[in-house]
């Protein structure tokens, strides 16, 4: 039975194969997004990229909701306000910050910042009475140590050559951490509906902001960039939101945030394969330590009951 992200430590969700599969799939969709974002921002302004990305993704998911919905769908004023908030903090704002950060620094550096999400989420969920276990705290420490090994101390001190990139990346991790808690406002809706209306709200936020700040694009980007934008919209936004809103009610915010340890690893591998970035022994050791942190955080001695 799905568990609210506001549940206390006395009522922890049961984690099974389905939850771990969703966690890994979510890591793939987010980990590859930094590669395509880096490709797209070379020719498309950051806020415009987010606007186009959310509009396409919202259109697809709203179409799916329409096919599933047999009776007219009505939302209360409270629902609309909740979706507006969730759309802002889970998509519009963090995606904008990530795109702006990627325009200043390497994609792997942006992905590294998302490793802060589990730690920030742990602090936020403590306000709701969900206290982490000693094993979870140890796993977070090991995961952060792995991130430090992956990119070295200089990555955290300078974030490349631009302080703007560092601030945007840090802001994205903070905002997204808050979004995992805000999702509790819409947990009574199904995953498909939550993903669709959240992306619709994100598009409503993003389009006016992009037009106001960056204006109307004057030229079409290259075919490669257009394909990158489509992948970002369909796979990295549409599919990722379905996975996200399916996982959070089942496993909770803290477990969901652990996928952000996987994201830098996947981004690093994609950068090495598709962008020609070096994959050194240091980075391989970092991958091992990060995965060890995930294992420590989520490993259970007692077998869980099958659903």
mmCIF file of C-alpha atoms in Angstrom:
data_model
loop_
_atom_site.group_PDB
_atom_site.id
_atom_site.type_symbol
_atom_site.label_atom_id
_atom_site.label_comp_id
_atom_site.label_asym_id
_atom_site.label_seq_id
_atom_site.Cartn_x
_atom_site.Cartn_y
_atom_site.Cartn_z
ATOM 1 C CA UNK A 1 0.000 0.000 0.000
ATOM 2 C CA UNK A 2 1.448 3.419 -0.942
ATOM 3 C CA UNK A 3 2.904 5.364 1.953
ATOM 4 C CA UNK A 4 2.681 9.114 2.311
ATOM 5 C CA UNK A 5 5.931 11.051 2.207
ATOM 6 C CA UNK A 6 4.801 12.646 5.460
ATOM 7 C CA UNK A 7 4.824 9.321 7.332
ATOM 8 C CA UNK A 8 6.957 9.173 10.423
ATOM 9 C CA UNK A 9 9.732 6.718 11.162
ATOM 10 C CA UNK A 10 7.183 4.578 12.977
ATOM 11 C CA UNK A 11 5.470 3.774 9.678
ATOM 12 C CA UNK A 12 8.205 3.235 7.127
ATOM 13 C CA UNK A 13 7.318 2.097 3.594
ATOM 14 C CA UNK A 14 8.088 -1.463 2.534
ATOM 15 C CA UNK A 15 10.824 -1.556 -0.090
ATOM 16 C CA UNK A 16 10.764 -4.349 -2.654
ATOM 17 C CA UNK A 17 12.000 -5.115 -6.150
ATOM 18 C CA UNK A 18 9.492 -2.708 -7.702
ATOM 19 C CA UNK A 19 10.746 0.242 -5.660
ATOM 20 C CA UNK A 20 14.379 -0.490 -6.490
ATOM 21 C CA UNK A 21 13.547 -0.883 -10.192
ATOM 22 C CA UNK A 22 11.739 2.461 -10.182
ATOM 23 C CA UNK A 23 14.695 4.028 -8.374
ATOM 24 C CA UNK A 24 17.179 2.774 -10.966
ATOM 25 C CA UNK A 25 14.964 3.799 -13.901
ATOM 26 C CA UNK A 26 14.563 7.265 -12.408
ATOM 27 C CA UNK A 27 18.337 7.535 -12.074
ATOM 28 C CA UNK A 28 18.727 6.675 -15.775
ATOM 29 C CA UNK A 29 16.204 9.277 -16.919
ATOM 30 C CA UNK A 30 17.794 12.014 -14.814
ATOM 31 C CA UNK A 31 21.391 10.936 -15.323
ATOM 32 C CA UNK A 32 21.149 11.165 -19.103
ATOM 33 C CA UNK A 33 19.327 14.510 -18.977
ATOM 34 C CA UNK A 34 22.545 16.422 -18.235
ATOM 35 C CA UNK A 35 24.110 15.163 -21.454
ATOM 36 C CA UNK A 36 21.191 16.359 -23.592
ATOM 37 C CA UNK A 37 20.885 19.598 -21.632
ATOM 38 C CA UNK A 38 24.546 20.376 -22.280
ATOM 39 C CA UNK A 39 24.027 19.734 -25.996
ATOM 40 C CA UNK A 40 20.855 21.846 -26.150
ATOM 41 C CA UNK A 41 22.081 24.940 -24.274
ATOM 42 C CA UNK A 42 24.794 25.457 -26.865
ATOM 43 C CA UNK A 43 22.104 26.780 -29.228
ATOM 44 C CA UNK A 44 18.965 27.280 -27.121
ATOM 45 C CA UNK A 45 18.659 29.770 -24.248
ATOM 46 C CA UNK A 46 18.181 28.029 -20.856
ATOM 47 C CA UNK A 47 14.679 29.305 -20.003
ATOM 48 C CA UNK A 48 13.470 28.775 -23.567
ATOM 49 C CA UNK A 49 14.758 25.204 -23.413
ATOM 50 C CA UNK A 50 12.769 24.538 -20.238
ATOM 51 C CA UNK A 51 9.643 26.132 -21.708
ATOM 52 C CA UNK A 52 9.755 24.000 -24.861
ATOM 53 C CA UNK A 53 10.658 20.901 -22.875
ATOM 54 C CA UNK A 54 7.767 21.233 -20.431
ATOM 55 C CA UNK A 55 5.213 22.169 -23.097
ATOM 56 C CA UNK A 56 5.987 19.045 -25.149
ATOM 57 C CA UNK A 57 6.067 16.761 -22.105
ATOM 58 C CA UNK A 58 2.851 18.227 -20.664
ATOM 59 C CA UNK A 59 1.047 17.851 -23.996
ATOM 60 C CA UNK A 60 1.974 14.176 -24.219
ATOM 61 C CA UNK A 61 0.973 13.331 -20.662
ATOM 62 C CA UNK A 62 -2.239 15.361 -20.758
ATOM 63 C CA UNK A 63 -3.151 13.421 -23.891
ATOM 64 C CA UNK A 64 -2.590 10.142 -22.038
ATOM 65 C CA UNK A 65 -4.709 11.369 -19.127
ATOM 66 C CA UNK A 66 -7.470 12.288 -21.551
ATOM 67 C CA UNK A 67 -7.427 8.788 -23.037
ATOM 68 C CA UNK A 68 -7.661 7.206 -19.582
ATOM 69 C CA UNK A 69 -10.306 9.560 -18.212
ATOM 70 C CA UNK A 70 -13.820 8.384 -19.044
ATOM 71 C CA UNK A 71 -15.657 11.091 -17.115
ATOM 72 C CA UNK A 72 -14.985 14.853 -16.953
ATOM 73 C CA UNK A 73 -12.118 15.641 -14.622
ATOM 74 C CA UNK A 74 -12.694 18.361 -12.050
ATOM 75 C CA UNK A 75 -10.058 19.919 -9.801
ATOM 76 C CA UNK A 76 -10.763 21.966 -6.715
ATOM 77 C CA UNK A 77 -9.130 25.314 -6.099
ATOM 78 C CA UNK A 78 -6.891 23.624 -3.546
ATOM 79 C CA UNK A 79 -5.821 21.041 -6.136
ATOM 80 C CA UNK A 80 -4.969 23.762 -8.662
ATOM 81 C CA UNK A 81 -2.905 25.655 -6.106
ATOM 82 C CA UNK A 82 -1.112 22.461 -5.057
ATOM 83 C CA UNK A 83 -0.279 21.518 -8.649
ATOM 84 C CA UNK A 84 0.936 25.057 -9.312
ATOM 85 C CA UNK A 85 3.342 24.761 -6.387
ATOM 86 C CA UNK A 86 4.514 21.253 -7.264
ATOM 87 C CA UNK A 87 4.971 22.203 -10.924
ATOM 88 C CA UNK A 88 7.094 25.169 -9.915
ATOM 89 C CA UNK A 89 9.392 23.430 -7.433
ATOM 90 C CA UNK A 90 9.642 20.011 -9.129
ATOM 91 C CA UNK A 91 10.082 21.125 -12.747
ATOM 92 C CA UNK A 92 9.979 24.774 -13.757
ATOM 93 C CA UNK A 93 12.429 26.236 -11.237
ATOM 94 C CA UNK A 94 14.963 23.397 -10.815
ATOM 95 C CA UNK A 95 15.091 22.670 -14.558
ATOM 96 C CA UNK A 96 15.704 26.359 -15.247
ATOM 97 C CA UNK A 97 18.506 26.461 -12.691
ATOM 98 C CA UNK A 98 20.043 23.265 -14.081
ATOM 99 C CA UNK A 99 19.915 24.618 -17.650
ATOM 100 C CA UNK A 100 21.509 27.899 -16.588
ATOM 101 C CA UNK A 101 24.182 26.027 -14.663
ATOM 102 C CA UNK A 102 24.924 23.785 -17.657
ATOM 103 C CA UNK A 103 25.480 26.873 -19.786
ATOM 104 C CA UNK A 104 28.329 27.911 -17.460
ATOM 105 C CA UNK A 105 29.952 24.661 -16.283
ATOM 106 C CA UNK A 106 30.408 21.028 -17.334
ATOM 107 C CA UNK A 107 27.412 18.709 -17.187
ATOM 108 C CA UNK A 108 29.176 16.401 -14.714
ATOM 109 C CA UNK A 109 29.612 19.313 -12.306
ATOM 110 C CA UNK A 110 25.896 20.088 -12.473
ATOM 111 C CA UNK A 111 25.055 16.439 -11.843
ATOM 112 C CA UNK A 112 27.413 16.368 -8.877
ATOM 113 C CA UNK A 113 25.406 19.048 -7.113
ATOM 114 C CA UNK A 114 22.354 16.780 -7.087
ATOM 115 C CA UNK A 115 24.195 14.503 -4.657
ATOM 116 C CA UNK A 116 23.297 17.128 -2.059
ATOM 117 C CA UNK A 117 19.591 16.337 -2.445
ATOM 118 C CA UNK A 118 19.479 13.316 -0.066
ATOM 119 C CA UNK A 119 21.186 15.304 2.684
ATOM 120 C CA UNK A 120 18.900 18.316 2.241
ATOM 121 C CA UNK A 121 15.832 16.073 1.996
ATOM 122 C CA UNK A 122 16.840 14.310 5.195
ATOM 123 C CA UNK A 123 16.950 17.657 6.989
ATOM 124 C CA UNK A 124 13.577 18.724 5.586
ATOM 125 C CA UNK A 125 11.802 15.459 6.411
ATOM 126 C CA UNK A 126 12.959 15.795 10.005
ATOM 127 C CA UNK A 127 10.506 18.699 10.241
ATOM 128 C CA UNK A 128 7.714 16.195 9.540
ATOM 129 C CA UNK A 129 8.965 13.724 12.132
ATOM 130 C CA UNK A 130 10.668 11.349 9.671
ATOM 131 C CA UNK A 131 14.039 10.802 11.300
ATOM 132 C CA UNK A 132 16.799 8.923 9.440
ATOM 133 C CA UNK A 133 18.272 5.725 10.820
ATOM 134 C CA UNK A 134 21.995 5.559 11.686
ATOM 135 C CA UNK A 135 22.471 3.312 8.648
ATOM 136 C CA UNK A 136 20.868 5.930 6.386
ATOM 137 C CA UNK A 137 23.108 8.672 7.794
ATOM 138 C CA UNK A 138 26.178 6.476 7.270
ATOM 139 C CA UNK A 139 25.110 5.772 3.681
ATOM 140 C CA UNK A 140 24.715 9.474 2.969
ATOM 141 C CA UNK A 141 28.195 10.186 4.343
ATOM 142 C CA UNK A 142 29.699 7.398 2.221
ATOM 143 C CA UNK A 143 27.834 8.636 -0.854
ATOM 144 C CA UNK A 144 29.086 12.183 -0.394
ATOM 145 C CA UNK A 145 32.608 10.825 0.063
ATOM 146 C CA UNK A 146 32.211 8.988 -3.242
ATOM 147 C CA UNK A 147 31.114 12.203 -4.962
ATOM 148 C CA UNK A 148 34.209 13.932 -3.555
ATOM 149 C CA UNK A 149 36.404 11.158 -4.964
ATOM 150 C CA UNK A 150 34.654 11.325 -8.341
ATOM 151 C CA UNK A 151 35.346 14.964 -9.022
ATOM 152 C CA UNK A 152 37.995 15.990 -6.510
ATOM 153 C CA UNK A 153 37.946 18.854 -3.987
ATOM 154 C CA UNK A 154 38.396 21.515 -6.674
ATOM 155 C CA UNK A 155 34.984 20.734 -8.154
ATOM 156 C CA UNK A 156 33.298 21.702 -4.891
ATOM 157 C CA UNK A 157 35.483 24.740 -4.294
ATOM 158 C CA UNK A 158 35.213 26.382 -7.701
ATOM 159 C CA UNK A 159 32.602 24.523 -9.798
ATOM 160 C CA UNK A 160 34.720 25.295 -12.838
ATOM 161 C CA UNK A 161 35.387 28.856 -13.817
ATOM 162 C CA UNK A 162 32.031 30.385 -12.972
ATOM 163 C CA UNK A 163 30.437 31.150 -9.612
ATOM 164 C CA UNK A 164 27.096 31.568 -11.398
ATOM 165 C CA UNK A 165 27.135 27.916 -12.387
ATOM 166 C CA UNK A 166 27.811 26.901 -8.797
ATOM 167 C CA UNK A 167 24.980 29.013 -7.408
ATOM 168 C CA UNK A 168 22.500 27.735 -9.994
ATOM 169 C CA UNK A 169 23.447 24.108 -9.350
ATOM 170 C CA UNK A 170 23.195 24.509 -5.586
ATOM 171 C CA UNK A 171 19.858 26.288 -5.944
ATOM 172 C CA UNK A 172 18.500 23.446 -8.087
ATOM 173 C CA UNK A 173 19.380 20.850 -5.452
ATOM 174 C CA UNK A 174 17.742 22.890 -2.677
ATOM 175 C CA UNK A 175 14.541 23.544 -4.640
ATOM 176 C CA UNK A 176 14.187 19.942 -5.743
ATOM 177 C CA UNK A 177 14.674 18.720 -2.182
ATOM 178 C CA UNK A 178 11.702 20.844 -1.178
ATOM 179 C CA UNK A 179 9.656 19.456 -4.067
ATOM 180 C CA UNK A 180 9.874 15.924 -2.655
ATOM 181 C CA UNK A 181 8.055 17.204 0.417
ATOM 182 C CA UNK A 182 5.574 19.347 -1.538
ATOM 183 C CA UNK A 183 4.439 16.275 -3.480
ATOM 184 C CA UNK A 184 2.537 15.244 -0.368
ATOM 185 C CA UNK A 185 -0.059 17.876 -1.322
ATOM 186 C CA UNK A 186 -1.103 15.903 -4.425
ATOM 187 C CA UNK A 187 -0.506 12.341 -3.212
ATOM 188 C CA UNK A 188 -4.227 11.522 -3.377
ATOM 189 C CA UNK A 189 -4.099 11.681 -7.194
ATOM 190 C CA UNK A 190 -2.703 8.909 -9.401
ATOM 191 C CA UNK A 191 0.882 9.055 -10.688
ATOM 192 C CA UNK A 192 -0.160 9.751 -14.287
ATOM 193 C CA UNK A 193 -2.445 12.612 -13.282
ATOM 194 C CA UNK A 194 0.106 14.127 -10.916
ATOM 195 C CA UNK A 195 2.853 13.984 -13.567
ATOM 196 C CA UNK A 196 0.610 15.483 -16.249
ATOM 197 C CA UNK A 197 -0.816 18.363 -14.220
ATOM 198 C CA UNK A 198 2.544 19.138 -12.621
ATOM 199 C CA UNK A 199 4.172 19.424 -16.033
ATOM 200 C CA UNK A 200 1.242 21.509 -17.269
ATOM 201 C CA UNK A 201 1.744 23.859 -14.328
ATOM 202 C CA UNK A 202 5.482 23.930 -15.045
ATOM 203 C CA UNK A 203 4.804 24.899 -18.658
ATOM 204 C CA UNK A 204 2.460 27.679 -17.519
ATOM 205 C CA UNK A 205 5.240 28.974 -15.268
ATOM 206 C CA UNK A 206 8.039 28.554 -17.812
ATOM 207 C CA UNK A 207 6.595 29.974 -21.035
ATOM 208 C CA UNK A 208 5.833 33.525 -19.791
ATOM 209 C CA UNK A 209 9.145 33.656 -17.936
ATOM 210 C CA UNK A 210 11.102 32.608 -21.035
ATOM 211 C CA UNK A 211 9.296 35.121 -23.248
ATOM 212 C CA UNK A 212 9.755 37.902 -20.701
ATOM 213 C CA UNK A 213 13.456 37.331 -20.068
ATOM 214 C CA UNK A 214 14.778 35.785 -23.297
ATOM 215 C CA UNK A 215 12.171 36.791 -25.863
ATOM 216 C CA UNK A 216 10.994 34.849 -28.904
ATOM 217 C CA UNK A 217 13.729 32.711 -30.570
ATOM 218 C CA UNK A 218 14.791 34.176 -33.901
ATOM 219 C CA UNK A 219 16.204 31.020 -35.523
ATOM 220 C CA UNK A 220 15.748 27.263 -35.399
ATOM 221 C CA UNK A 221 18.570 25.233 -33.828
ATOM 222 C CA UNK A 222 20.399 22.423 -35.617
ATOM 223 C CA UNK A 223 18.861 18.995 -36.128
ATOM 224 C CA UNK A 224 21.033 17.492 -33.383
ATOM 225 C CA UNK A 225 19.848 20.086 -30.882
ATOM 226 C CA UNK A 226 16.209 19.606 -31.909
ATOM 227 C CA UNK A 227 16.569 15.872 -31.269
ATOM 228 C CA UNK A 228 18.182 16.588 -27.893
ATOM 229 C CA UNK A 229 15.229 18.817 -26.929
ATOM 230 C CA UNK A 230 12.745 16.107 -27.958
ATOM 231 C CA UNK A 231 14.573 13.493 -25.887
ATOM 232 C CA UNK A 232 14.634 15.899 -22.932
ATOM 233 C CA UNK A 233 10.887 16.466 -23.261
ATOM 234 C CA UNK A 234 9.680 12.902 -23.856
ATOM 235 C CA UNK A 235 12.201 10.777 -21.963
ATOM 236 C CA UNK A 236 13.881 13.046 -19.414
ATOM 237 C CA UNK A 237 10.711 14.985 -18.503
ATOM 238 C CA UNK A 238 7.638 12.920 -19.372
ATOM 239 C CA UNK A 239 8.951 9.479 -18.402
ATOM 240 C CA UNK A 240 10.970 10.851 -15.476
ATOM 241 C CA UNK A 241 7.928 12.552 -13.956
ATOM 242 C CA UNK A 242 5.858 9.379 -14.266
ATOM 243 C CA UNK A 243 8.588 7.455 -12.465
ATOM 244 C CA UNK A 244 9.041 10.157 -9.845
ATOM 245 C CA UNK A 245 5.384 10.515 -8.925
ATOM 246 C CA UNK A 246 4.984 6.733 -8.881
ATOM 247 C CA UNK A 247 7.978 6.207 -6.581
ATOM 248 C CA UNK A 248 7.529 8.964 -3.972
ATOM 249 C CA UNK A 249 4.134 7.761 -2.622
ATOM 250 C CA UNK A 250 5.380 4.151 -2.567
ATOM 251 C CA UNK A 251 8.813 4.602 -0.981
ATOM 252 C CA UNK A 252 8.922 8.092 0.536
ATOM 253 C CA UNK A 253 10.985 11.202 -0.110
ATOM 254 C CA UNK A 254 14.177 10.026 1.575
ATOM 255 C CA UNK A 255 14.404 6.790 -0.430
ATOM 256 C CA UNK A 256 13.555 8.588 -3.670
ATOM 257 C CA UNK A 257 16.277 11.169 -3.101
ATOM 258 C CA UNK A 258 18.917 8.424 -2.991
ATOM 259 C CA UNK A 259 18.681 8.166 -6.780
ATOM 260 C CA UNK A 260 20.642 11.399 -6.882
ATOM 261 C CA UNK A 261 23.712 9.371 -5.907
ATOM 262 C CA UNK A 262 23.220 7.413 -9.127
ATOM 263 C CA UNK A 263 22.755 10.513 -11.272
ATOM 264 C CA UNK A 264 26.396 11.736 -11.145
ATOM 265 C CA UNK A 265 27.616 8.230 -11.963
ATOM 266 C CA UNK A 266 25.356 7.943 -14.996
ATOM 267 C CA UNK A 267 26.199 11.486 -16.096
ATOM 268 C CA UNK A 268 29.903 10.689 -15.799
ATOM 269 C CA UNK A 269 29.582 7.563 -17.944
ATOM 270 C CA UNK A 270 27.512 9.406 -20.576
ATOM 271 C CA UNK A 271 30.063 12.211 -20.648
ATOM 272 C CA UNK A 272 32.887 9.730 -21.189
ATOM 273 C CA UNK A 273 31.085 7.875 -23.982
ATOM 274 C CA UNK A 274 29.359 10.691 -25.860
ATOM 275 C CA UNK A 275 31.354 13.820 -24.963
ATOM 276 C CA UNK A 276 34.817 12.281 -24.867
ATOM 277 C CA UNK A 277 35.446 13.081 -21.215
ATOM 278 C CA UNK A 278 38.187 11.044 -19.529
ATOM 279 C CA UNK A 279 37.268 8.140 -17.236
ATOM 280 C CA UNK A 280 40.188 7.867 -14.826
ATOM 281 C CA UNK A 281 40.931 5.378 -12.039
ATOM 282 C CA UNK A 282 39.960 8.090 -9.554
ATOM 283 C CA UNK A 283 36.519 8.405 -11.088
ATOM 284 C CA UNK A 284 36.028 4.630 -11.197
ATOM 285 C CA UNK A 285 36.869 4.431 -7.485
ATOM 286 C CA UNK A 286 34.355 7.198 -6.884
ATOM 287 C CA UNK A 287 31.657 5.202 -8.660
ATOM 288 C CA UNK A 288 32.308 2.207 -6.407
ATOM 289 C CA UNK A 289 32.113 4.317 -3.248
ATOM 290 C CA UNK A 290 28.893 6.029 -4.381
ATOM 291 C CA UNK A 291 27.215 2.689 -5.051
ATOM 292 C CA UNK A 292 28.437 1.458 -1.665
ATOM 293 C CA UNK A 293 26.713 4.437 -0.062
ATOM 294 C CA UNK A 294 23.456 3.592 -1.827
ATOM 295 C CA UNK A 295 23.729 -0.022 -0.651
ATOM 296 C CA UNK A 296 24.375 0.988 2.951
ATOM 297 C CA UNK A 297 21.431 3.423 2.955
ATOM 298 C CA UNK A 298 18.896 0.970 1.570
ATOM 299 C CA UNK A 299 20.078 -2.499 2.639
ATOM 300 C CA UNK A 300 17.743 -4.388 4.972
ATOM 301 C CA UNK A 301 18.791 -7.397 7.021
ATOM 302 C CA UNK A 302 15.273 -8.765 7.259
ATOM 303 C CA UNK A 303 13.555 -9.830 4.026
ATOM 304 C CA UNK A 304 10.586 -7.665 3.130
ATOM 305 C CA UNK A 305 7.198 -9.176 2.384
ATOM 306 C CA UNK A 306 6.237 -9.474 -1.284
ATOM 307 C CA UNK A 307 3.472 -7.196 -2.469
#
